[in-house]
PDB file of C-alpha atoms in Angstrom:
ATOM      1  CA  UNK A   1      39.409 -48.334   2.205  1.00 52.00           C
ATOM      2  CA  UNK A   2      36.852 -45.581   3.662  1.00 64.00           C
ATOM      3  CA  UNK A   3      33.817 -45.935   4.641  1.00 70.00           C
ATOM      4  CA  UNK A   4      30.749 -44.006   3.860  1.00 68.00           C
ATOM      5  CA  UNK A   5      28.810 -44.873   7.311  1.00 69.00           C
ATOM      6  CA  UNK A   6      28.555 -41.570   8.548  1.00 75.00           C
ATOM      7  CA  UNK A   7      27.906 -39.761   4.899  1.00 83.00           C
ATOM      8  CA  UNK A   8      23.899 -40.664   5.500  1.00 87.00           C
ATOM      9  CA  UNK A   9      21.236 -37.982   5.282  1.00 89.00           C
ATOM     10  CA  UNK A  10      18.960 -37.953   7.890  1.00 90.00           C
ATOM     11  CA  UNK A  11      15.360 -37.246   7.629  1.00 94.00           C
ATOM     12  CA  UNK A  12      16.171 -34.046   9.187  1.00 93.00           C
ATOM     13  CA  UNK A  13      18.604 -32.831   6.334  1.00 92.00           C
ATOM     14  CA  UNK A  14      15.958 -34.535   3.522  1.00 95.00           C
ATOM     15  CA  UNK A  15      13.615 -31.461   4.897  1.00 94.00           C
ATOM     16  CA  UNK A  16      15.994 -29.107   4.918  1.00 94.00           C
ATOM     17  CA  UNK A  17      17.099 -29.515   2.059  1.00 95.00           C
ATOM     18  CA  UNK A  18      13.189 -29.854   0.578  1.00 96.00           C
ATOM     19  CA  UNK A  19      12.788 -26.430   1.957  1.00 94.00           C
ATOM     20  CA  UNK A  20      16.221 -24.941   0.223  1.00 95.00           C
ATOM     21  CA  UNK A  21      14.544 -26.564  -2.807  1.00 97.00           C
ATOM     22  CA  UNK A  22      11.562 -25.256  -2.703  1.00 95.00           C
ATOM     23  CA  UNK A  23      12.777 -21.767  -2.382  1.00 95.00           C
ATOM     24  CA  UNK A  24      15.545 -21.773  -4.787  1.00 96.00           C
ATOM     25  CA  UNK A  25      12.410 -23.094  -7.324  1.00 96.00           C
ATOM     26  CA  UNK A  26      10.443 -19.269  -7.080  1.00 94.00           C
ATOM     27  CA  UNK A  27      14.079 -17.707  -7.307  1.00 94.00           C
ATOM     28  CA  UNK A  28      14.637 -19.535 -10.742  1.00 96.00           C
ATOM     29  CA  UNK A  29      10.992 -18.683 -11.704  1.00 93.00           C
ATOM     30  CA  UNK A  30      11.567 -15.037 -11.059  1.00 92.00           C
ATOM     31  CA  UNK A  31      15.010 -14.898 -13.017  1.00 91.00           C
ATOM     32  CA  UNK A  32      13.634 -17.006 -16.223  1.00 91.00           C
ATOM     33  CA  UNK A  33      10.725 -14.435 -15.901  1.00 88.00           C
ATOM     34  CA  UNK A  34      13.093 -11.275 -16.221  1.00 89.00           C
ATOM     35  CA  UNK A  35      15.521 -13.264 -19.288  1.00 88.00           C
ATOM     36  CA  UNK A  36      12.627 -14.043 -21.456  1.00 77.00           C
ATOM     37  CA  UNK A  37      11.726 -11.781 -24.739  1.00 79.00           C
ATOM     38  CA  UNK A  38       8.805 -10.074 -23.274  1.00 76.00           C
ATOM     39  CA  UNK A  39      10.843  -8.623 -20.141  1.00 79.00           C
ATOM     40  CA  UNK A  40      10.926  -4.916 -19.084  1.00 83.00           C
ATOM     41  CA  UNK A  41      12.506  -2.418 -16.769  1.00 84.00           C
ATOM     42  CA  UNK A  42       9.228  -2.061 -14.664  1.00 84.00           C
ATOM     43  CA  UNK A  43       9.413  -6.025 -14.554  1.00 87.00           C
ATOM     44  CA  UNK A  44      12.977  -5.250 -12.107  1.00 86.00           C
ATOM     45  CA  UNK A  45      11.130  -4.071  -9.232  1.00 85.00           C
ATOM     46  CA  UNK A  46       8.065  -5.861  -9.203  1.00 88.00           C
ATOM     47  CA  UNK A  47      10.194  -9.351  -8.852  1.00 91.00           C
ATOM     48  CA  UNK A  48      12.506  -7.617  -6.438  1.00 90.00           C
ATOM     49  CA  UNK A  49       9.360  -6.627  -4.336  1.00 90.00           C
ATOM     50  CA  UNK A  50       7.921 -10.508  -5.021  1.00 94.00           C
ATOM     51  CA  UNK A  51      11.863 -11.569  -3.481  1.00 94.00           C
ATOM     52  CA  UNK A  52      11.626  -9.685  -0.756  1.00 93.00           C
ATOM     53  CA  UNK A  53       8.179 -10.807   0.065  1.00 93.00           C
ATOM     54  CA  UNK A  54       9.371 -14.132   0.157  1.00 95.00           C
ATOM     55  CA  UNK A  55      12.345 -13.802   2.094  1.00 95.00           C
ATOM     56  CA  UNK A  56      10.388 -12.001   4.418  1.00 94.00           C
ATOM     57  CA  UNK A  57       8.353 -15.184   4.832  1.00 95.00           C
ATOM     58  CA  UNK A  58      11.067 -17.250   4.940  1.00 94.00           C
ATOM     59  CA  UNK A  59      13.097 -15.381   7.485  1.00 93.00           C
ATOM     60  CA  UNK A  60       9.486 -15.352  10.011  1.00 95.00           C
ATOM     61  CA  UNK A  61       8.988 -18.997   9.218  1.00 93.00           C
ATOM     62  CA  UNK A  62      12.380 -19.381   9.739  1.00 93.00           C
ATOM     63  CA  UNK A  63      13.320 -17.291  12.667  1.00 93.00           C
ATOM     64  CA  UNK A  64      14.828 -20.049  15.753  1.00 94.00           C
ATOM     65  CA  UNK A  65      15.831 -22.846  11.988  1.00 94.00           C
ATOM     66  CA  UNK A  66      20.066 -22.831  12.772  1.00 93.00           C
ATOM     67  CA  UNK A  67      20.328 -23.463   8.974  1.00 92.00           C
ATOM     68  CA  UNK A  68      17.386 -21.484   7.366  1.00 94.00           C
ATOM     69  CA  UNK A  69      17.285 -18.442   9.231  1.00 95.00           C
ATOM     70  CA  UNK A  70      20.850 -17.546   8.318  1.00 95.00           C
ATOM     71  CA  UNK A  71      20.167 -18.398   4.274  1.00 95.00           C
ATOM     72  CA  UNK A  72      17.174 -16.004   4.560  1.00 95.00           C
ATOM     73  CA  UNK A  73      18.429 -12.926   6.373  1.00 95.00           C
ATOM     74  CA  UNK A  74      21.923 -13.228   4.022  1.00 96.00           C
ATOM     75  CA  UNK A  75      19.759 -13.639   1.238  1.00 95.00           C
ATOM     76  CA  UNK A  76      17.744 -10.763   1.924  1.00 94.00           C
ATOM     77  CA  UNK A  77      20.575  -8.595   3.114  1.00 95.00           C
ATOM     78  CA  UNK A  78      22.327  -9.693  -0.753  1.00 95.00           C
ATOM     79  CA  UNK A  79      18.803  -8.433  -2.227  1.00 93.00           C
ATOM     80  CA  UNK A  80      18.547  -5.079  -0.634  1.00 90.00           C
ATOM     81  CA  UNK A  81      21.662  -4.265  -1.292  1.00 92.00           C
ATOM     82  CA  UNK A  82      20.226  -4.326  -5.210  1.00 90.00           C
ATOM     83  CA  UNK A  83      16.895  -3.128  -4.346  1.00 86.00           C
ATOM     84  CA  UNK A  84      18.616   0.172  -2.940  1.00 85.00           C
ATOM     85  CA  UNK A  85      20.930   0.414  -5.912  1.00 86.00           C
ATOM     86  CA  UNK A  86      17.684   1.229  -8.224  1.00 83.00           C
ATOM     87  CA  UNK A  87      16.765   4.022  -6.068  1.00 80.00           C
ATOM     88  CA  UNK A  88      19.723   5.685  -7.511  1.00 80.00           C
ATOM     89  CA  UNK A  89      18.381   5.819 -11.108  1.00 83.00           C
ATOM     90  CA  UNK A  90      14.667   7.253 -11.422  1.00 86.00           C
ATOM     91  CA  UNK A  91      14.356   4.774 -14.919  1.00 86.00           C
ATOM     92  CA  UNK A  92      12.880   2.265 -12.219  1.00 85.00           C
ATOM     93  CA  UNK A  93      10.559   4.204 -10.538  1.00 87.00           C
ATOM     94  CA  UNK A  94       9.018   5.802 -14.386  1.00 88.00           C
ATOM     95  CA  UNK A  95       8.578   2.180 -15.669  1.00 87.00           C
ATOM     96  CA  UNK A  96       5.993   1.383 -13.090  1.00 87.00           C
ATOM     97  CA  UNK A  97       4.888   4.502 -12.925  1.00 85.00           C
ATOM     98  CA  UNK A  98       3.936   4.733 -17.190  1.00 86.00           C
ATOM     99  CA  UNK A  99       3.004   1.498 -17.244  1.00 86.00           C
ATOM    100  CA  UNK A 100      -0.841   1.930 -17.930  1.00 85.00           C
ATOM    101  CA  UNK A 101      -1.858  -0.833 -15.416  1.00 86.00           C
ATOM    102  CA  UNK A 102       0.694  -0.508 -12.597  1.00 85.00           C
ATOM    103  CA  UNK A 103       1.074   3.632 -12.009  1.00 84.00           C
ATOM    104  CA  UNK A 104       1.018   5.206  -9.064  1.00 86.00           C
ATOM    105  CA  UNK A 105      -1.472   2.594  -7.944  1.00 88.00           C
ATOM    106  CA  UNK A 106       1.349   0.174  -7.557  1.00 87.00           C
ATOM    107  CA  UNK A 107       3.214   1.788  -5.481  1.00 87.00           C
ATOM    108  CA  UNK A 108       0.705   3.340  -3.061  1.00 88.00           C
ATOM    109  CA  UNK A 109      -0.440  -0.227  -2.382  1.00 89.00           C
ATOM    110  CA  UNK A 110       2.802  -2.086  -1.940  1.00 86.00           C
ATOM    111  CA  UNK A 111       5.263   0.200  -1.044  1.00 85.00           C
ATOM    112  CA  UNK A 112       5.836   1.288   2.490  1.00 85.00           C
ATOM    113  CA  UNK A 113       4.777   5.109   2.947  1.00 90.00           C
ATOM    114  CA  UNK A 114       7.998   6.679   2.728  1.00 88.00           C
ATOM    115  CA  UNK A 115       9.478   4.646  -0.394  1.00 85.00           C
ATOM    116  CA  UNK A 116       6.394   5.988  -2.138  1.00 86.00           C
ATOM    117  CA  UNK A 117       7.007   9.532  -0.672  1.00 89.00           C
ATOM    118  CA  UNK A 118      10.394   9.224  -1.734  1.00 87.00           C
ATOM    119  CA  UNK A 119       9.591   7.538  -5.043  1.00 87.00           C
ATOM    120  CA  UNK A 120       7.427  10.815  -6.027  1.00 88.00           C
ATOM    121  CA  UNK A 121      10.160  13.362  -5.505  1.00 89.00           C
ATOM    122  CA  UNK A 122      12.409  11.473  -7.480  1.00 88.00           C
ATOM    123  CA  UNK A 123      10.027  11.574 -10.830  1.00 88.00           C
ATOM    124  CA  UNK A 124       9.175  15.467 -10.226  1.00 90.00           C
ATOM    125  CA  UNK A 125      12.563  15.736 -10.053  1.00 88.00           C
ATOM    126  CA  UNK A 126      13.083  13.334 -13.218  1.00 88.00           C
ATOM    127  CA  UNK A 127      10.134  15.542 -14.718  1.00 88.00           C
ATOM    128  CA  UNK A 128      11.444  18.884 -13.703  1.00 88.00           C
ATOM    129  CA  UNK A 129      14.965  18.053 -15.356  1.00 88.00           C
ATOM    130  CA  UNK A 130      13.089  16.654 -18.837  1.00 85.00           C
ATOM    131  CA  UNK A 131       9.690  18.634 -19.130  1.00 82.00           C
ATOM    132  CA  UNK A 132      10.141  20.818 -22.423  1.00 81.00           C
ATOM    133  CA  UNK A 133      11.145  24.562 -21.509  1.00 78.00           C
ATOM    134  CA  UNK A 134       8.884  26.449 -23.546  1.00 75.00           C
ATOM    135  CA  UNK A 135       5.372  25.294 -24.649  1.00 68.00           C
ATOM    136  CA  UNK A 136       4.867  23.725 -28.179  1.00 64.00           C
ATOM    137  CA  UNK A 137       2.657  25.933 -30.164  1.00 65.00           C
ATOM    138  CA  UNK A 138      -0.693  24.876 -30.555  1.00 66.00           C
ATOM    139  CA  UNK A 139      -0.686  23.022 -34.069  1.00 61.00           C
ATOM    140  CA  UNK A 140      -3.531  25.291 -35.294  1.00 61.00           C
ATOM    141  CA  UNK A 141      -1.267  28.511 -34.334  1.00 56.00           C
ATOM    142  CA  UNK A 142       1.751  26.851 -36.150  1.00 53.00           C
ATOM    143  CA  UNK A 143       0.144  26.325 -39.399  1.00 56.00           C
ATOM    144  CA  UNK A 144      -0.878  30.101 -39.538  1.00 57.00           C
ATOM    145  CA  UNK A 145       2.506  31.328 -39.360  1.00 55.00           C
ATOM    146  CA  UNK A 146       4.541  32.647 -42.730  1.00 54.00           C
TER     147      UNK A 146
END
């Protein structure tokens, strides 16, 4: 028969595992945000920003924790990896940008300098490869020709 003696949780683990809890909570907030009906591509990076905030808090907070600090800085490490994958398509980057209350206002404020620096060159170079080659008539002008 075995015993189950040494299968006890100490008060120790019951906080650990309180803070695991906790955190994993505001992931599953963030992910039922982006599946509902009313999500949208600008919606991608403003929850990746709100992730990385927090495992930024969590990995100071965390910085000498054995158990924690490695769960945050993989975490984070996991999240970056995706965060940098969006800088690849300029789709992000538009959505906040047209979005009439985030624009460039959003990313000024919460971006580091040279994300936003580098966030600008990639939508003049979105708008350089879309903008219309010739200018539309004015619709007065059109009307007056045969």
């Amino acid at each position: 028969m075995t015993t189950l003696a040494g299968d006890e949780l100490a008060l120790e683990d019951w906080i650990t595992l309180e803070k695991i809890k906790s955190f994993l909570e505001k992931l599953k907030m963030t992910t039922k945000a982006l599946e509902s009906s009313f999500a949208t591509l600008d919606n991608d990076l403003l929850s990746m920003d709100f992730l990385l905030a927090q495992f930024e808090a969590g990995k100071e907070a965390a910085i000498d924790d054995p158990v924690m600090a490695p769960m945050y800085n993989s975490g984070w490490a996991k999240l970056d990896k995706y965060y940098r994958l969006t800088e690849e398509s300029p789709a992000y980057v538009a959505a906040i940008m047209l979005h009439p209350s985030h624009k460039w206002h959003y990313i000024q404020e919460n971006w580091r300098k040279e994300w936003a620096e580098s966030s600008k060159t990639l939508i003049e170079t979105l708008w350089n490869e879309y903008k219309p080659v010739e200018s539309p008539l004015p619709l007065c002008e059109a009307h007056r020709q045969p």
